[in-house]
PDB file of C-alpha atoms in Angstrom:
ATOM      1  CA  UNK A  21     -29.265 -54.333 -47.528  1.00 52.00           C
ATOM      2  CA  UNK A  22     -30.261 -50.706 -47.006  1.00 51.00           C
ATOM      3  CA  UNK A  23     -30.398 -49.192 -50.502  1.00 65.00           C
ATOM      4  CA  UNK A  24     -30.793 -45.635 -49.123  1.00 77.00           C
ATOM      5  CA  UNK A  25     -27.241 -45.508 -47.763  1.00 86.00           C
ATOM      6  CA  UNK A  26     -24.040 -45.468 -49.811  1.00 90.00           C
ATOM      7  CA  UNK A  27     -21.764 -48.471 -49.601  1.00 93.00           C
ATOM      8  CA  UNK A  28     -19.437 -48.013 -46.617  1.00 96.00           C
ATOM      9  CA  UNK A  29     -15.893 -48.762 -47.778  1.00 96.00           C
ATOM     10  CA  UNK A  30     -13.313 -49.056 -45.007  1.00 97.00           C
ATOM     11  CA  UNK A  31      -9.712 -49.083 -46.222  1.00 97.00           C
ATOM     12  CA  UNK A  32      -6.946 -50.588 -44.071  1.00 96.00           C
ATOM     13  CA  UNK A  33      -4.325 -47.977 -45.010  1.00 94.00           C
ATOM     14  CA  UNK A  34      -1.309 -49.788 -43.551  1.00 92.00           C
ATOM     15  CA  UNK A  35      -2.171 -52.967 -45.415  1.00 91.00           C
ATOM     16  CA  UNK A  36      -2.900 -51.274 -48.747  1.00 91.00           C
ATOM     17  CA  UNK A  37       0.198 -49.050 -48.576  1.00 88.00           C
ATOM     18  CA  UNK A  38       2.321 -52.006 -47.488  1.00 80.00           C
ATOM     19  CA  UNK A  39       1.209 -54.116 -50.454  1.00 79.00           C
ATOM     20  CA  UNK A  40       3.510 -52.221 -52.832  1.00 76.00           C
ATOM     21  CA  UNK A  41       7.264 -52.102 -52.086  1.00 69.00           C
ATOM     22  CA  UNK A  42       7.768 -48.501 -53.188  1.00 74.00           C
ATOM     23  CA  UNK A  43       9.675 -47.161 -50.182  1.00 72.00           C
ATOM     24  CA  UNK A  44       6.544 -46.342 -48.144  1.00 73.00           C
ATOM     25  CA  UNK A  45       8.364 -47.366 -44.946  1.00 70.00           C
ATOM     26  CA  UNK A  46      10.560 -44.260 -45.153  1.00 81.00           C
ATOM     27  CA  UNK A  47       7.524 -41.964 -44.856  1.00 85.00           C
ATOM     28  CA  UNK A  48       4.466 -43.792 -43.545  1.00 90.00           C
ATOM     29  CA  UNK A  49       2.457 -40.610 -43.065  1.00 93.00           C
ATOM     30  CA  UNK A  50       3.253 -39.388 -46.579  1.00 93.00           C
ATOM     31  CA  UNK A  51       2.297 -42.776 -48.026  1.00 93.00           C
ATOM     32  CA  UNK A  52      -1.056 -42.658 -46.213  1.00 95.00           C
ATOM     33  CA  UNK A  53      -1.637 -39.100 -47.475  1.00 96.00           C
ATOM     34  CA  UNK A  54      -0.889 -40.167 -51.054  1.00 94.00           C
ATOM     35  CA  UNK A  55      -3.359 -43.064 -50.714  1.00 94.00           C
ATOM     36  CA  UNK A  56      -5.977 -40.699 -49.261  1.00 96.00           C
ATOM     37  CA  UNK A  57      -5.496 -38.240 -52.112  1.00 96.00           C
ATOM     38  CA  UNK A  58      -5.682 -40.979 -54.737  1.00 94.00           C
ATOM     39  CA  UNK A  59      -8.916 -42.292 -53.188  1.00 95.00           C
ATOM     40  CA  UNK A  60     -10.348 -38.753 -53.096  1.00 95.00           C
ATOM     41  CA  UNK A  61      -9.572 -38.098 -56.756  1.00 93.00           C
ATOM     42  CA  UNK A  62     -10.087 -41.569 -58.269  1.00 90.00           C
ATOM     43  CA  UNK A  63     -12.363 -43.340 -55.817  1.00 89.00           C
ATOM     44  CA  UNK A  64     -11.933 -47.089 -55.862  1.00 87.00           C
ATOM     45  CA  UNK A  65     -10.823 -48.007 -59.382  1.00 85.00           C
ATOM     46  CA  UNK A  66     -11.245 -51.722 -58.675  1.00 82.00           C
ATOM     47  CA  UNK A  67     -14.970 -51.479 -57.906  1.00 80.00           C
ATOM     48  CA  UNK A  68     -17.471 -52.122 -60.687  1.00 74.00           C
ATOM     49  CA  UNK A  69     -19.279 -49.039 -62.016  1.00 70.00           C
ATOM     50  CA  UNK A  70     -22.574 -50.602 -60.926  1.00 61.00           C
ATOM     51  CA  UNK A  71     -21.679 -50.231 -57.236  1.00 68.00           C
ATOM     52  CA  UNK A  72     -23.320 -46.800 -56.889  1.00 79.00           C
ATOM     53  CA  UNK A  73     -22.368 -44.148 -54.341  1.00 87.00           C
ATOM     54  CA  UNK A  74     -19.730 -44.972 -51.736  1.00 91.00           C
ATOM     55  CA  UNK A  75     -18.544 -43.495 -48.452  1.00 95.00           C
ATOM     56  CA  UNK A  76     -14.796 -44.048 -48.042  1.00 96.00           C
ATOM     57  CA  UNK A  77     -13.184 -44.286 -44.618  1.00 98.00           C
ATOM     58  CA  UNK A  78      -9.398 -44.618 -44.456  1.00 97.00           C
ATOM     59  CA  UNK A  79      -8.100 -46.143 -41.218  1.00 97.00           C
ATOM     60  CA  UNK A  80      -4.561 -45.086 -40.299  1.00 96.00           C
ATOM     61  CA  UNK A  81      -2.358 -46.128 -37.401  1.00 94.00           C
ATOM     62  CA  UNK A  82       1.124 -45.654 -35.970  1.00 92.00           C
ATOM     63  CA  UNK A  83       3.259 -43.037 -37.710  1.00 91.00           C
ATOM     64  CA  UNK A  84       0.366 -42.202 -40.048  1.00 93.00           C
ATOM     65  CA  UNK A  85      -1.914 -41.084 -37.189  1.00 94.00           C
ATOM     66  CA  UNK A  86      -3.168 -37.547 -37.607  1.00 92.00           C
ATOM     67  CA  UNK A  87      -3.583 -37.613 -41.379  1.00 96.00           C
ATOM     68  CA  UNK A  88      -6.444 -35.200 -42.085  1.00 97.00           C
ATOM     69  CA  UNK A  89      -9.715 -36.022 -43.804  1.00 97.00           C
ATOM     70  CA  UNK A  90     -10.396 -34.485 -47.214  1.00 97.00           C
ATOM     71  CA  UNK A  91     -13.620 -34.172 -49.205  1.00 97.00           C
ATOM     72  CA  UNK A  92     -14.538 -37.684 -50.304  1.00 95.00           C
ATOM     73  CA  UNK A  93     -12.377 -39.529 -47.762  1.00 97.00           C
ATOM     74  CA  UNK A  94     -12.899 -39.553 -44.015  1.00 98.00           C
ATOM     75  CA  UNK A  95      -9.732 -40.490 -42.151  1.00 98.00           C
ATOM     76  CA  UNK A  96      -9.950 -42.280 -38.803  1.00 97.00           C
ATOM     77  CA  UNK A  97      -6.783 -42.546 -36.683  1.00 96.00           C
ATOM     78  CA  UNK A  98      -6.530 -45.666 -34.553  1.00 96.00           C
ATOM     79  CA  UNK A  99      -5.423 -45.029 -30.986  1.00 92.00           C
ATOM     80  CA  UNK A 100      -4.133 -48.590 -30.885  1.00 91.00           C
ATOM     81  CA  UNK A 101      -4.635 -51.342 -33.425  1.00 92.00           C
ATOM     82  CA  UNK A 102      -5.873 -50.273 -36.834  1.00 94.00           C
ATOM     83  CA  UNK A 103      -7.460 -53.703 -37.239  1.00 95.00           C
ATOM     84  CA  UNK A 104      -9.496 -53.202 -34.070  1.00 96.00           C
ATOM     85  CA  UNK A 105     -10.741 -49.824 -35.318  1.00 97.00           C
ATOM     86  CA  UNK A 106     -11.764 -51.358 -38.670  1.00 97.00           C
ATOM     87  CA  UNK A 107     -13.753 -54.020 -36.799  1.00 97.00           C
ATOM     88  CA  UNK A 108     -15.344 -51.355 -34.576  1.00 97.00           C
ATOM     89  CA  UNK A 109     -16.386 -49.308 -37.625  1.00 97.00           C
ATOM     90  CA  UNK A 110     -17.975 -52.337 -39.277  1.00 97.00           C
ATOM     91  CA  UNK A 111     -19.754 -53.255 -36.034  1.00 96.00           C
ATOM     92  CA  UNK A 112     -21.050 -49.681 -35.632  1.00 95.00           C
ATOM     93  CA  UNK A 113     -22.474 -49.465 -39.165  1.00 93.00           C
ATOM     94  CA  UNK A 114     -26.221 -49.111 -39.345  1.00 85.00           C
ATOM     95  CA  UNK A 115     -27.892 -52.538 -39.482  1.00 85.00           C
ATOM     96  CA  UNK A 116     -28.522 -53.495 -43.091  1.00 83.00           C
ATOM     97  CA  UNK A 117     -25.874 -51.127 -44.470  1.00 90.00           C
ATOM     98  CA  UNK A 118     -23.507 -52.716 -46.963  1.00 93.00           C
ATOM     99  CA  UNK A 119     -19.864 -52.610 -45.859  1.00 95.00           C
ATOM    100  CA  UNK A 120     -16.756 -53.436 -47.843  1.00 95.00           C
ATOM    101  CA  UNK A 121     -13.355 -53.703 -46.157  1.00 97.00           C
ATOM    102  CA  UNK A 122     -10.214 -53.316 -48.268  1.00 96.00           C
ATOM    103  CA  UNK A 123      -7.384 -55.422 -46.813  1.00 95.00           C
ATOM    104  CA  UNK A 124      -5.296 -58.510 -47.452  1.00 89.00           C
ATOM    105  CA  UNK A 125      -4.875 -59.236 -43.733  1.00 93.00           C
ATOM    106  CA  UNK A 126      -6.330 -62.733 -43.251  1.00 94.00           C
ATOM    107  CA  UNK A 127      -7.160 -62.267 -39.588  1.00 95.00           C
ATOM    108  CA  UNK A 128      -8.920 -58.965 -40.228  1.00 96.00           C
ATOM    109  CA  UNK A 129     -10.755 -60.427 -43.215  1.00 96.00           C
ATOM    110  CA  UNK A 130     -12.156 -63.185 -41.003  1.00 96.00           C
ATOM    111  CA  UNK A 131     -13.145 -60.768 -38.216  1.00 97.00           C
ATOM    112  CA  UNK A 132     -15.101 -58.382 -40.456  1.00 97.00           C
ATOM    113  CA  UNK A 133     -16.663 -61.143 -42.550  1.00 96.00           C
ATOM    114  CA  UNK A 134     -18.083 -62.629 -39.350  1.00 96.00           C
ATOM    115  CA  UNK A 135     -19.863 -59.271 -38.850  1.00 95.00           C
ATOM    116  CA  UNK A 136     -21.366 -59.403 -42.359  1.00 94.00           C
ATOM    117  CA  UNK A 137     -18.914 -57.196 -44.243  1.00 96.00           C
ATOM    118  CA  UNK A 138     -17.635 -58.052 -47.688  1.00 95.00           C
ATOM    119  CA  UNK A 139     -13.870 -58.019 -48.180  1.00 96.00           C
ATOM    120  CA  UNK A 140     -11.631 -57.236 -51.126  1.00 94.00           C
ATOM    121  CA  UNK A 141      -7.898 -56.958 -51.599  1.00 92.00           C
ATOM    122  CA  UNK A 142      -5.650 -53.894 -51.928  1.00 91.00           C
ATOM    123  CA  UNK A 143      -5.910 -53.836 -55.745  1.00 88.00           C
ATOM    124  CA  UNK A 144      -9.415 -52.404 -55.380  1.00 85.00           C
ATOM    125  CA  UNK A 145      -7.882 -49.240 -53.915  1.00 85.00           C
ATOM    126  CA  UNK A 146      -4.903 -49.148 -56.261  1.00 73.00           C
ATOM    127  CA  UNK A 147      -6.611 -49.923 -59.525  1.00 60.00           C
TER     128      UNK A 147
END
């Protein structure tokens, strides 16, 4: 893997937010913004300290589209399927760059793993 580039971490916002029944469905955009802000301030608490620098991309869809990027977290709004955008981002990563996708979606996990990405569950983003 390319050691000169930070680990590319792509977070499936809908899946991570949806993994905790805290009323997120009443304000999907607000829930995505809270996740973004937590990632910006805390990073990925579930990653080992030995991981090194990371680039975090939060993929939002549906009612959460339009959430703004903040320093430390780039937000990408899916025009259609968030899963398809996650796959496109993994496919577009520079060859040899390490990618980690945060999701519990089995279908998405299979799709990105077939492109060489590693996958972890929502707890990595929640701590």
